[in-house]
């Protein structure tokens, strides 16, 4: 599959995604960010790059730690456009670049102290190439945090049967070692009346795929976190709590370039 399809998906979904993730009770705010916050290195005066930054949600969050520079790369112009509007409202230092992270050859070696990516690597077919670039552009002693879709969750993404068929609810079932292209309606879009349902395409990487690509790149794994949902959901939203316990959405790797 070529990147144009994924770019189009994200251009079409941009505003719906921003509305969904910006919500205070979103999975990303309540689960993903809570874990990432505890894993961050000291970011003061550091150079940060956010790969697949989308509308810049995490880039803006990093700003409170007073880094020297924050660069956000994303292939979707519509996501970046929203990000730039937020940047202007805030007077933020984040620099948005419209760029495909599958080719980072223009970025200089050792040029960032902290590399970050959230929920983007399942759109990349060849993890080895991206990991090689991450190693190359990360400064020595630099940290990289990769928050990826938990393989248990992406294993449930329906596989593509033909270009137009929509998956049924029963198609969301674990196919862990099946590497077929996945095609599904994003669950957060299914419930948004303002946007027409459309198929969204991605890959499913197993835990071995992630770990082998990281190990091959030469970066060291320091920590691997599978964040839990908030305790308060047990009382205010038990179904959501149990749903997340059964099929967790996030896995967060903390990596270090030692040599
Ligand atoms: C689920 S969104 C995550 C956005 C942001 N990281 C966040 O957490 O809010 C995935 C993002 O990855 C971007 N993306 C997918 N493939 C990409 C690629 N090859 N190069 C750059 N960006 C890509 C999409 O455009 C989209 O903005």
Short mmCIF file of C-alpha atoms and ligand atoms in Angstrom, two decimals:
data_model
loop_
_atom_site.label_atom_id
_atom_site.label_comp_id
_atom_site.label_asym_id
_atom_site.label_seq_id
_atom_site.Cartn_x
_atom_site.Cartn_y
_atom_site.Cartn_z
CA UNK A 1 0.00 0.00 0.00
CA UNK A 2 1.31 3.46 -0.71
CA UNK A 3 1.42 6.33 1.75
CA UNK A 4 -1.08 8.43 -0.13
CA UNK A 5 -3.90 6.29 1.26
CA UNK A 6 -2.81 6.77 4.86
CA UNK A 7 -2.25 10.45 4.27
CA UNK A 8 -5.77 10.75 2.86
CA UNK A 9 -7.22 8.83 5.83
CA UNK A 10 -5.63 11.29 8.21
CA UNK A 11 -6.57 14.35 6.20
CA UNK A 12 -10.18 13.17 6.30
CA UNK A 13 -10.14 12.29 10.00
CA UNK A 14 -8.07 15.22 11.28
CA UNK A 15 -10.74 17.31 13.01
CA UNK A 16 -12.58 14.27 14.39
CA UNK A 17 -9.31 12.97 15.85
CA UNK A 18 -8.47 16.30 17.45
CA UNK A 19 -11.97 16.54 18.98
CA UNK A 20 -11.68 13.00 20.31
CA UNK A 21 -8.18 13.06 21.76
CA UNK A 22 -8.37 16.56 23.17
CA UNK A 23 -11.25 15.41 25.40
CA UNK A 24 -10.17 15.33 29.04
CA UNK A 25 -11.48 11.78 29.47
CA UNK A 26 -9.81 10.39 26.32
CA UNK A 27 -7.76 7.19 26.57
CA UNK A 28 -4.74 9.17 25.53
CA UNK A 29 -5.07 11.72 28.34
CA UNK A 30 -6.17 9.28 31.04
CA UNK A 31 -3.90 6.34 30.23
CA UNK A 32 -1.16 7.07 27.70
CA UNK A 33 0.00 10.48 28.92
CA UNK A 34 -0.15 9.41 32.59
CA UNK A 35 2.41 6.68 31.81
CA UNK A 36 4.59 8.76 29.49
CA UNK A 37 4.84 11.57 32.06
CA UNK A 38 6.51 9.23 34.54
CA UNK A 39 9.03 8.01 31.92
CA UNK A 40 10.29 11.35 30.60
CA UNK A 41 13.95 12.33 30.90
CA UNK A 42 14.90 15.89 31.86
CA UNK A 43 13.81 17.94 28.83
CA UNK A 44 15.13 21.34 29.89
CA UNK A 45 17.11 22.94 27.03
CA UNK A 46 16.86 19.70 25.04
CA UNK A 47 16.12 19.27 21.31
CA UNK A 48 12.94 17.24 20.79
CA UNK A 49 11.44 15.64 17.70
CA UNK A 50 7.92 14.17 17.63
CA UNK A 51 7.45 11.63 14.82
CA UNK A 52 3.87 11.49 13.53
CA UNK A 53 3.01 14.47 15.74
CA UNK A 54 -0.51 14.87 14.32
CA UNK A 55 -2.02 18.06 15.70
CA UNK A 56 0.93 18.39 18.08
CA UNK A 57 -0.81 17.29 21.27
CA UNK A 58 2.31 15.76 22.81
CA UNK A 59 4.65 18.38 21.37
CA UNK A 60 2.62 21.05 23.19
CA UNK A 61 2.67 19.01 26.41
CA UNK A 62 6.49 18.76 26.25
CA UNK A 63 6.76 22.53 26.04
CA UNK A 64 6.06 22.92 29.76
CA UNK A 65 9.43 21.23 30.44
CA UNK A 66 11.27 24.14 28.75
CA UNK A 67 13.10 22.41 25.92
CA UNK A 68 15.28 24.40 23.52
CA UNK A 69 13.52 23.13 20.38
CA UNK A 70 10.49 21.00 19.47
CA UNK A 71 10.00 19.76 15.93
CA UNK A 72 6.85 17.86 14.93
CA UNK A 73 6.79 15.80 11.72
CA UNK A 74 3.62 14.52 10.15
CA UNK A 75 2.56 13.40 6.67
CA UNK A 76 -0.97 14.80 6.98
CA UNK A 77 -1.36 18.42 5.97
CA UNK A 78 -4.77 18.61 7.66
CA UNK A 79 -3.37 17.44 11.01
CA UNK A 80 -0.52 19.93 10.75
CA UNK A 81 -2.88 22.74 9.80
CA UNK A 82 -4.81 22.20 13.05
CA UNK A 83 -1.50 22.03 14.92
CA UNK A 84 -0.36 25.33 13.45
CA UNK A 85 -3.61 27.02 14.48
CA UNK A 86 -3.12 25.80 18.06
CA UNK A 87 0.53 26.90 17.94
CA UNK A 88 -0.50 30.43 16.92
CA UNK A 89 -3.14 30.62 19.65
CA UNK A 90 -0.58 29.56 22.26
CA UNK A 91 2.46 31.37 20.91
CA UNK A 92 4.22 28.01 21.03
CA UNK A 93 7.78 27.19 19.87
CA UNK A 94 6.72 23.94 18.14
CA UNK A 95 7.88 23.81 14.49
CA UNK A 96 5.59 21.67 12.33
CA UNK A 97 7.01 19.97 9.25
CA UNK A 98 4.98 18.18 6.61
CA UNK A 99 7.08 15.07 6.20
CA UNK A 100 6.94 11.33 5.86
CA UNK A 101 8.91 9.66 8.64
CA UNK A 102 9.75 6.79 6.33
CA UNK A 103 12.37 9.06 4.80
CA UNK A 104 14.26 11.10 7.38
CA UNK A 105 17.48 11.19 5.36
CA UNK A 106 17.55 15.02 5.43
CA UNK A 107 17.74 15.07 9.22
CA UNK A 108 21.28 15.32 10.51
CA UNK A 109 22.96 12.65 12.62
CA UNK A 110 22.82 13.13 16.43
CA UNK A 111 20.60 16.19 16.10
CA UNK A 112 17.96 15.43 18.78
CA UNK A 113 18.26 14.63 22.49
CA UNK A 114 14.74 13.25 22.81
CA UNK A 115 12.80 11.43 20.11
CA UNK A 116 9.14 10.74 20.68
CA UNK A 117 6.37 9.05 18.77
CA UNK A 118 2.82 8.22 19.76
CA UNK A 119 0.50 5.78 18.00
CA UNK A 120 2.13 6.18 14.58
CA UNK A 121 4.37 3.16 14.03
CA UNK A 122 1.50 0.85 13.04
CA UNK A 123 1.18 3.02 9.90
CA UNK A 124 4.73 2.14 8.91
CA UNK A 125 5.29 -1.15 7.13
CA UNK A 126 9.08 -1.28 7.54
CA UNK A 127 9.95 -0.67 11.18
CA UNK A 128 13.65 -1.43 10.61
CA UNK A 129 14.21 1.62 8.45
CA UNK A 130 12.52 4.02 10.87
CA UNK A 131 14.42 2.53 13.81
CA UNK A 132 17.72 2.90 11.94
CA UNK A 133 16.93 6.59 11.37
CA UNK A 134 15.89 7.06 14.98
CA UNK A 135 19.24 5.65 16.11
CA UNK A 136 21.10 7.86 13.64
CA UNK A 137 19.41 11.18 14.52
CA UNK A 138 19.39 10.57 18.28
CA UNK A 139 22.31 12.15 20.16
CA UNK A 140 24.52 9.92 22.31
CA UNK A 141 22.91 9.35 25.73
CA UNK A 142 19.64 10.55 24.17
CA UNK A 143 16.27 9.03 25.05
CA UNK A 144 13.53 7.83 22.77
CA UNK A 145 9.98 7.09 23.91
CA UNK A 146 7.81 5.14 21.53
CA UNK A 147 4.20 4.78 22.50
CA UNK A 148 2.75 2.18 20.16
CA UNK A 149 -0.57 0.44 19.77
CA UNK A 150 -0.44 -2.60 22.03
CA UNK A 151 -0.08 -5.61 19.69
CA UNK A 152 -2.99 -7.28 21.47
CA UNK A 153 -5.20 -4.43 20.28
CA UNK A 154 -3.90 -4.10 16.73
CA UNK A 155 -4.21 -7.90 16.41
CA UNK A 156 -7.98 -7.32 16.67
CA UNK A 157 -8.07 -4.90 13.74
CA UNK A 158 -10.05 -6.50 10.93
CA UNK A 159 -8.03 -7.61 7.93
CA UNK A 160 -8.77 -6.11 4.56
CA UNK A 161 -10.97 -8.37 2.42
CA UNK A 162 -11.51 -6.10 -0.54
CA UNK A 163 -11.17 -2.41 -1.16
CA UNK A 164 -14.69 -1.41 -0.20
CA UNK A 165 -16.17 -3.83 2.29
CA UNK A 166 -16.73 -2.50 5.79
CA UNK A 167 -15.75 -4.75 8.67
CA UNK A 168 -18.51 -6.03 10.91
CA UNK A 169 -18.28 -5.97 14.70
CA UNK A 170 -17.51 -9.70 14.73
CA UNK A 171 -14.47 -9.06 12.51
CA UNK A 172 -12.76 -7.45 15.54
CA UNK A 173 -11.11 -10.60 16.77
CA UNK A 174 -7.52 -11.51 17.59
CA UNK A 175 -5.39 -12.63 14.60
CA UNK A 176 -2.04 -12.21 16.27
CA UNK A 177 0.35 -13.64 13.69
CA UNK A 178 -1.63 -12.54 10.65
CA UNK A 179 0.40 -9.80 8.97
CA UNK A 180 -2.29 -8.85 6.43
CA UNK A 181 -3.07 -5.21 5.96
CA UNK A 182 -5.79 -4.09 8.38
CA UNK A 183 -8.83 -2.03 7.42
CA UNK A 184 -11.35 -0.81 9.95
CA UNK A 185 -13.49 2.09 11.02
CA UNK A 186 -11.75 3.87 13.86
CA UNK A 187 -13.92 3.23 16.94
CA UNK A 188 -13.85 6.93 17.80
CA UNK A 189 -15.18 7.78 14.34
CA UNK A 190 -17.98 5.26 14.48
CA UNK A 191 -19.62 7.34 17.20
CA UNK A 192 -19.01 10.74 15.62
CA UNK A 193 -22.04 11.91 13.67
CA UNK A 194 -20.10 14.72 12.03
CA UNK A 195 -17.93 12.47 9.92
CA UNK A 196 -18.89 9.77 7.50
CA UNK A 197 -17.61 6.27 8.34
CA UNK A 198 -14.60 5.45 6.20
CA UNK A 199 -12.08 2.65 6.29
CA UNK A 200 -8.79 3.43 7.91
CA UNK A 201 -5.77 1.34 6.94
CA UNK A 202 -2.81 0.25 9.05
CA UNK A 203 -0.44 -2.59 9.78
CA UNK A 204 -0.34 -4.89 12.79
CA UNK A 205 3.11 -5.38 14.33
CA UNK A 206 3.62 -8.11 16.91
CA UNK A 207 5.69 -7.56 20.06
CA UNK A 208 8.55 -9.45 18.37
CA UNK A 209 8.40 -7.07 15.38
CA UNK A 210 8.84 -4.04 17.64
CA UNK A 211 11.52 -5.59 19.83
CA UNK A 212 13.56 -6.97 16.94
CA UNK A 213 13.50 -3.66 15.05
CA UNK A 214 14.64 -1.84 18.21
CA UNK A 215 17.37 -4.36 19.04
CA UNK A 216 18.67 -4.36 15.44
CA UNK A 217 18.95 -0.57 15.47
CA UNK A 218 21.44 -0.69 18.36
CA UNK A 219 19.22 1.25 20.80
CA UNK A 220 18.87 -0.21 24.28
CA UNK A 221 15.48 -0.90 25.84
CA UNK A 222 15.38 0.70 29.30
CA UNK A 223 11.75 0.14 30.19
CA UNK A 224 8.56 -1.22 28.75
CA UNK A 225 5.26 -0.09 30.24
CA UNK A 226 1.76 -1.39 29.59
CA UNK A 227 -0.26 1.32 31.31
CA UNK A 228 -3.39 0.51 33.29
CA UNK A 229 -6.66 2.40 33.01
CA UNK A 230 -7.46 4.81 35.87
CA UNK A 231 -8.82 3.26 39.07
CA UNK A 232 -11.72 5.73 39.04
CA UNK A 233 -13.15 3.98 35.94
CA UNK A 234 -13.87 0.97 38.18
CA UNK A 235 -16.61 2.98 39.83
CA UNK A 236 -17.66 5.46 37.16
CA UNK A 237 -17.21 3.32 34.02
CA UNK A 238 -16.66 -0.35 34.78
CA UNK A 239 -17.32 -1.54 31.21
CA UNK A 240 -14.66 0.79 29.88
CA UNK A 241 -12.25 -0.32 32.62
CA UNK A 242 -12.74 -4.03 31.92
CA UNK A 243 -12.66 -3.51 28.16
CA UNK A 244 -9.25 -1.88 28.50
CA UNK A 245 -7.94 -4.60 30.85
CA UNK A 246 -8.89 -7.25 28.28
CA UNK A 247 -7.58 -5.47 25.18
CA UNK A 248 -5.09 -2.76 26.19
CA UNK A 249 -4.49 -0.04 23.64
CA UNK A 250 -0.98 1.16 24.55
CA UNK A 251 2.54 -0.16 25.04
CA UNK A 252 5.26 2.39 25.81
CA UNK A 253 8.96 1.73 25.16
CA UNK A 254 11.67 3.83 26.75
CA UNK A 255 14.93 3.52 24.80
CA UNK A 256 18.43 4.90 25.17
CA UNK A 257 21.29 5.39 22.74
CA UNK A 258 24.31 4.32 24.74
CA UNK A 259 26.94 4.25 21.97
C1 LIG B 1 -3.09 8.21 15.68
S1 LIG B 1 -2.41 9.67 14.99
C2 LIG B 1 -1.32 10.18 16.32
C3 LIG B 1 -1.02 11.64 16.30
C4 LIG B 1 -0.24 12.16 17.51
N1 LIG B 1 1.02 11.46 17.67
C5 LIG B 1 -1.07 12.01 18.77
O1 LIG B 1 -0.77 11.12 19.57
O2 LIG B 1 -2.03 12.78 18.93
C6 LIG B 1 -1.26 9.02 13.81
C7 LIG B 1 -0.52 10.10 13.04
O3 LIG B 1 0.53 9.50 12.30
C8 LIG B 1 0.66 10.20 11.08
N2 LIG B 1 1.40 9.33 10.15
C9 LIG B 1 1.06 8.11 9.71
N3 LIG B 1 2.03 7.62 8.90
C10 LIG B 1 2.98 8.57 8.82
C11 LIG B 1 4.23 8.67 8.13
N4 LIG B 1 4.68 7.68 7.35
N5 LIG B 1 4.96 9.81 8.26
C12 LIG B 1 4.52 10.83 9.03
N6 LIG B 1 3.34 10.79 9.72
C13 LIG B 1 2.59 9.67 9.62
C14 LIG B 1 -0.78 10.49 10.68
O4 LIG B 1 -0.87 11.51 9.71
C15 LIG B 1 -1.39 10.88 12.03
O5 LIG B 1 -1.28 12.24 12.28
#
